[in-house]
């Protein structure tokens, strides 16, 4: 279980998150929605310990700072020159013989990464980098997985494939937190949603009206 308690975050004078309280049970999947700049990524960064909140705390399975339980897919990051997908995957695994690990090989095939495994990351397309970033979120078989606009930039076939992949992880009782601007992704993966800033909580029944809700958000 993840417990987000009274989290606020200020960047200078900019109050981005104000007193957020959220509980995400094991096996539950939550969509974090909100307009651009409402603080979704900031909340994820606090969740994984990348930045410190101004007030409040995060407990994972009742403990503070157990961030290794969480796998995260970030929106595109900058990599130094000469770094390949193979190197990054082995760094995340903290071992080098990645191609001999059947589980990792399976993931490399699901995310269709083998064709560019040895290519400099800076020479990959946006969608290829996105696939690699998403693979890294599950590389160590975490119980909690955070996806930050996971399908953005992917072709339609890959979007559906990865949504199905994460649906299968959900069935294995993994907890998934999804940031998305895509109603289909949210409807397929999430049991409940929370909209940041407006502090509105929705039940799974109300998810059926998600497109309407998202329209209202944009206005
Ligand atoms: N390191 C930082 N320093 C200063 N301001 C920041 C920092 N990180 C984020 N912000 C600000 O915090 C606000 C929330 O940003 P965040 O990236 O969390 O929003 P978001 O909801 O994920 O947006 P989007 O939907 O556009 O991805 C923005 O106004 C942003 O400029």
CSV table of C-alpha atoms and ligand atoms in Angstrom, one decimal:
chain,number,residue,atom,x,y,z
A,1,UNK,CA,0.0,0.0,0.0
A,2,UNK,CA,1.2,3.5,-0.8
A,3,UNK,CA,0.1,6.3,1.6
A,4,UNK,CA,0.6,9.9,0.5
A,5,UNK,CA,0.1,12.0,3.6
A,6,UNK,CA,-0.4,15.8,3.5
A,7,UNK,CA,2.0,16.3,0.6
A,8,UNK,CA,2.6,19.9,-0.4
A,9,UNK,CA,5.3,21.1,-2.8
A,10,UNK,CA,6.5,24.6,-3.5
A,11,UNK,CA,9.0,25.6,-6.1
A,12,UNK,CA,10.1,29.0,-4.9
A,13,UNK,CA,6.7,30.8,-4.4
A,14,UNK,CA,4.9,28.5,-6.8
A,15,UNK,CA,2.7,26.2,-4.7
A,16,UNK,CA,2.3,23.2,-7.1
A,17,UNK,CA,0.8,20.6,-4.7
A,18,UNK,CA,-1.3,21.5,-1.8
A,19,UNK,CA,-2.1,19.1,1.0
A,20,UNK,CA,-2.5,15.9,-1.1
A,21,UNK,CA,-3.8,12.8,0.7
A,22,UNK,CA,-4.1,9.6,-1.2
A,23,UNK,CA,-4.0,5.9,-0.4
A,24,UNK,CA,-3.3,3.4,-3.1
A,25,UNK,CA,-3.9,-0.2,-2.1
A,26,UNK,CA,-1.8,-3.2,-3.4
A,27,UNK,CA,-3.3,-4.3,-6.7
A,28,UNK,CA,-5.2,-1.1,-7.3
A,29,UNK,CA,-4.6,1.1,-10.3
A,30,UNK,CA,-4.9,4.8,-10.1
A,31,UNK,CA,-5.0,7.4,-12.8
A,32,UNK,CA,-3.5,10.8,-11.9
A,33,UNK,CA,-5.2,13.3,-14.1
A,34,UNK,CA,-5.0,17.1,-14.4
A,35,UNK,CA,-4.2,19.9,-16.8
A,36,UNK,CA,-0.7,20.7,-17.9
A,37,UNK,CA,1.4,21.9,-14.9
A,38,UNK,CA,-1.0,20.7,-12.3
A,39,UNK,CA,1.7,18.7,-10.6
A,40,UNK,CA,1.3,15.1,-11.7
A,41,UNK,CA,4.9,14.4,-12.5
A,42,UNK,CA,6.0,16.3,-9.4
A,43,UNK,CA,3.9,14.0,-7.3
A,44,UNK,CA,5.5,11.0,-9.0
A,45,UNK,CA,8.9,12.4,-8.4
A,46,UNK,CA,8.1,12.8,-4.7
A,47,UNK,CA,6.7,9.2,-4.6
A,48,UNK,CA,10.0,7.7,-5.9
A,49,UNK,CA,12.1,10.0,-3.7
A,50,UNK,CA,13.6,12.0,-6.6
A,51,UNK,CA,12.5,15.3,-5.0
A,52,UNK,CA,11.6,16.1,-1.4
A,53,UNK,CA,8.1,17.4,-0.5
A,54,UNK,CA,7.8,20.8,1.3
A,55,UNK,CA,5.5,19.1,3.8
A,56,UNK,CA,4.1,15.6,4.3
A,57,UNK,CA,5.4,12.1,3.7
A,58,UNK,CA,5.1,9.0,1.7
A,59,UNK,CA,4.8,5.5,3.2
A,60,UNK,CA,5.3,2.4,1.1
A,61,UNK,CA,4.1,-0.7,2.9
A,62,UNK,CA,4.2,1.3,6.1
A,63,UNK,CA,7.8,2.4,5.7
A,64,UNK,CA,9.5,5.6,4.6
A,65,UNK,CA,12.0,5.7,1.8
A,66,UNK,CA,11.5,2.3,0.4
A,67,UNK,CA,11.7,3.6,-3.1
A,68,UNK,CA,13.3,0.5,-4.6
A,69,UNK,CA,9.8,-1.1,-4.5
A,70,UNK,CA,8.7,1.3,-7.3
A,71,UNK,CA,9.5,1.1,-11.0
A,72,UNK,CA,8.9,4.2,-13.0
A,73,UNK,CA,8.7,5.2,-16.6
A,74,UNK,CA,9.6,8.8,-17.1
A,75,UNK,CA,8.9,11.0,-20.1
A,76,UNK,CA,12.0,11.2,-22.3
A,77,UNK,CA,15.3,11.8,-20.5
A,78,UNK,CA,18.7,13.0,-21.7
A,79,UNK,CA,21.4,10.4,-22.0
A,80,UNK,CA,25.1,10.9,-22.4
A,81,UNK,CA,26.7,10.2,-25.9
A,82,UNK,CA,27.6,6.6,-26.6
A,83,UNK,CA,25.1,5.0,-24.2
A,84,UNK,CA,23.2,2.1,-25.7
A,85,UNK,CA,19.9,0.4,-24.6
A,86,UNK,CA,21.9,-2.7,-23.8
A,87,UNK,CA,24.1,-0.7,-21.4
A,88,UNK,CA,21.2,1.0,-19.8
A,89,UNK,CA,19.3,-2.2,-19.3
A,90,UNK,CA,22.3,-3.9,-17.8
A,91,UNK,CA,23.0,-0.9,-15.5
A,92,UNK,CA,19.4,-1.1,-14.2
A,93,UNK,CA,19.9,-4.9,-13.7
A,94,UNK,CA,23.3,-4.3,-12.1
A,95,UNK,CA,24.7,-7.2,-14.1
A,96,UNK,CA,26.1,-7.5,-17.6
A,97,UNK,CA,25.0,-10.8,-19.1
A,98,UNK,CA,21.6,-9.5,-19.9
A,99,UNK,CA,21.1,-11.5,-23.0
A,100,UNK,CA,21.3,-14.7,-21.0
A,101,UNK,CA,18.4,-13.8,-18.7
A,102,UNK,CA,15.2,-15.3,-20.2
A,103,UNK,CA,12.9,-12.9,-18.4
A,104,UNK,CA,14.8,-9.9,-19.6
A,105,UNK,CA,14.9,-11.3,-23.1
A,106,UNK,CA,11.1,-11.7,-23.0
A,107,UNK,CA,10.7,-8.0,-22.1
A,108,UNK,CA,13.2,-7.0,-24.8
A,109,UNK,CA,11.0,-8.8,-27.3
A,110,UNK,CA,7.6,-7.5,-25.9
A,111,UNK,CA,8.9,-3.9,-26.1
A,112,UNK,CA,10.6,-4.6,-29.5
A,113,UNK,CA,13.9,-3.3,-28.5
A,114,UNK,CA,16.2,-5.9,-29.8
A,115,UNK,CA,16.6,-4.2,-33.2
A,116,UNK,CA,18.3,-1.2,-31.6
A,117,UNK,CA,19.8,-2.7,-28.6
A,118,UNK,CA,23.3,-1.7,-29.5
A,119,UNK,CA,22.5,1.7,-31.0
A,120,UNK,CA,23.4,5.0,-29.3
A,121,UNK,CA,20.3,6.2,-27.4
A,122,UNK,CA,20.7,9.7,-28.9
A,123,UNK,CA,20.1,8.2,-32.3
A,124,UNK,CA,16.8,6.5,-31.5
A,125,UNK,CA,13.4,7.8,-32.5
A,126,UNK,CA,11.1,9.3,-29.8
A,127,UNK,CA,8.9,6.2,-29.8
A,128,UNK,CA,12.0,3.9,-29.5
A,129,UNK,CA,13.2,5.9,-26.4
A,130,UNK,CA,9.7,5.8,-25.0
A,131,UNK,CA,9.7,2.0,-25.3
A,132,UNK,CA,13.0,1.7,-23.6
A,133,UNK,CA,11.9,4.0,-20.8
A,134,UNK,CA,8.8,1.9,-20.3
A,135,UNK,CA,10.7,-1.4,-20.2
A,136,UNK,CA,12.9,0.1,-17.5
A,137,UNK,CA,9.9,0.6,-15.3
A,138,UNK,CA,9.4,-3.2,-15.0
A,139,UNK,CA,12.9,-4.4,-15.3
A,140,UNK,CA,13.3,-5.4,-11.7
A,141,UNK,CA,9.8,-6.8,-11.4
A,142,UNK,CA,8.5,-4.1,-9.0
A,143,UNK,CA,5.2,-4.3,-7.1
A,144,UNK,CA,4.5,-0.7,-7.8
A,145,UNK,CA,4.7,0.8,-11.3
A,146,UNK,CA,4.4,4.4,-12.3
A,147,UNK,CA,3.7,5.3,-15.9
A,148,UNK,CA,4.1,8.9,-17.0
A,149,UNK,CA,2.3,9.4,-20.3
A,150,UNK,CA,3.4,5.9,-21.3
A,151,UNK,CA,1.7,5.7,-24.7
A,152,UNK,CA,2.6,9.2,-25.9
A,153,UNK,CA,4.6,9.0,-29.1
A,154,UNK,CA,4.0,5.3,-29.7
A,155,UNK,CA,2.3,3.9,-32.8
A,156,UNK,CA,-1.2,2.6,-32.4
A,157,UNK,CA,-0.2,-1.1,-32.5
A,158,UNK,CA,2.4,-0.6,-29.8
A,159,UNK,CA,0.0,1.5,-27.7
A,160,UNK,CA,-2.5,-1.4,-27.6
A,161,UNK,CA,0.2,-4.0,-27.0
A,162,UNK,CA,1.6,-2.1,-24.0
A,163,UNK,CA,-1.8,-1.4,-22.5
A,164,UNK,CA,-2.5,-5.1,-22.7
A,165,UNK,CA,0.9,-5.8,-21.2
A,166,UNK,CA,0.2,-3.6,-18.2
A,167,UNK,CA,-3.3,-5.0,-17.9
A,168,UNK,CA,-1.7,-8.4,-17.5
A,169,UNK,CA,0.6,-7.1,-14.8
A,170,UNK,CA,-2.5,-5.6,-13.0
A,171,UNK,CA,-4.0,-9.1,-13.0
A,172,UNK,CA,-0.8,-10.2,-11.2
A,173,UNK,CA,-1.8,-7.8,-8.4
A,174,UNK,CA,0.8,-5.2,-9.3
A,175,UNK,CA,-0.2,-1.6,-8.3
A,176,UNK,CA,-0.1,0.8,-11.3
A,177,UNK,CA,-0.2,4.6,-11.2
A,178,UNK,CA,-0.9,6.1,-14.6
A,179,UNK,CA,-0.5,9.7,-15.7
A,180,UNK,CA,-2.3,10.1,-18.9
A,181,UNK,CA,-4.2,12.5,-21.1
A,182,UNK,CA,-5.7,9.5,-23.0
A,183,UNK,CA,-9.2,8.3,-21.9
A,184,UNK,CA,-8.7,4.9,-23.5
A,185,UNK,CA,-5.5,4.2,-21.6
A,186,UNK,CA,-7.2,5.3,-18.4
A,187,UNK,CA,-10.3,3.3,-19.0
A,188,UNK,CA,-8.4,0.1,-19.8
A,189,UNK,CA,-5.9,0.3,-17.0
A,190,UNK,CA,-7.4,2.1,-14.0
A,191,UNK,CA,-9.9,1.4,-11.3
A,192,UNK,CA,-10.1,4.9,-10.1
A,193,UNK,CA,-8.9,8.4,-10.9
A,194,UNK,CA,-7.9,11.5,-9.0
A,195,UNK,CA,-7.8,14.9,-10.6
A,196,UNK,CA,-5.1,17.1,-9.2
A,197,UNK,CA,-5.7,20.7,-8.3
A,198,UNK,CA,-9.5,20.2,-8.4
A,199,UNK,CA,-9.3,17.5,-5.7
A,200,UNK,CA,-12.1,15.5,-7.1
A,201,UNK,CA,-12.2,11.8,-6.6
A,202,UNK,CA,-14.2,9.4,-8.9
A,203,UNK,CA,-15.4,5.9,-8.6
A,204,UNK,CA,-15.0,3.2,-11.2
A,205,UNK,CA,-18.6,3.6,-12.3
A,206,UNK,CA,-18.0,7.2,-13.1
A,207,UNK,CA,-15.0,6.2,-15.3
A,208,UNK,CA,-17.5,5.5,-18.1
A,209,UNK,CA,-18.0,9.2,-18.3
A,210,UNK,CA,-14.3,9.9,-18.5
A,211,UNK,CA,-14.2,11.6,-21.8
A,212,UNK,CA,-16.8,14.2,-20.6
A,213,UNK,CA,-14.8,14.7,-17.4
A,214,UNK,CA,-11.6,15.3,-19.4
A,215,UNK,CA,-13.4,17.8,-21.7
A,216,UNK,CA,-14.6,19.7,-18.6
A,217,UNK,CA,-11.0,19.7,-17.3
A,218,UNK,CA,-9.7,21.4,-20.4
A,219,UNK,CA,-12.2,24.2,-20.3
B,1,LIG,N1,12.3,21.4,-10.7
B,1,LIG,C1,11.4,22.4,-10.8
B,1,LIG,N2,11.7,23.7,-10.5
B,1,LIG,C2,10.8,24.6,-10.5
B,1,LIG,N3,9.5,24.4,-11.0
B,1,LIG,C3,9.2,23.2,-11.3
B,1,LIG,C4,10.1,22.1,-11.2
B,1,LIG,N4,9.5,20.9,-11.6
B,1,LIG,C5,8.2,21.3,-12.0
B,1,LIG,N5,8.0,22.6,-11.8
B,1,LIG,C6,6.8,23.4,-12.0
B,1,LIG,O1,5.8,22.7,-11.3
B,1,LIG,C7,4.5,22.7,-12.0
B,1,LIG,C8,4.0,21.3,-12.2
B,1,LIG,O2,4.9,20.6,-13.1
B,1,LIG,P1,4.6,19.1,-13.4
B,1,LIG,O3,5.7,18.7,-14.4
B,1,LIG,O4,4.5,18.3,-12.2
B,1,LIG,O5,3.2,19.1,-14.1
B,1,LIG,P2,2.4,18.0,-14.9
B,1,LIG,O6,1.0,18.0,-14.2
B,1,LIG,O7,3.1,16.7,-14.9
B,1,LIG,O8,2.3,18.7,-16.3
B,1,LIG,P3,2.2,18.0,-17.8
B,1,LIG,O9,0.7,17.5,-17.9
B,1,LIG,O10,2.4,19.2,-18.7
B,1,LIG,O11,3.2,16.9,-18.0
B,1,LIG,C9,4.8,23.5,-13.3
B,1,LIG,O12,4.4,24.8,-13.1
B,1,LIG,C10,6.3,23.4,-13.4
B,1,LIG,O13,6.9,24.5,-14.1
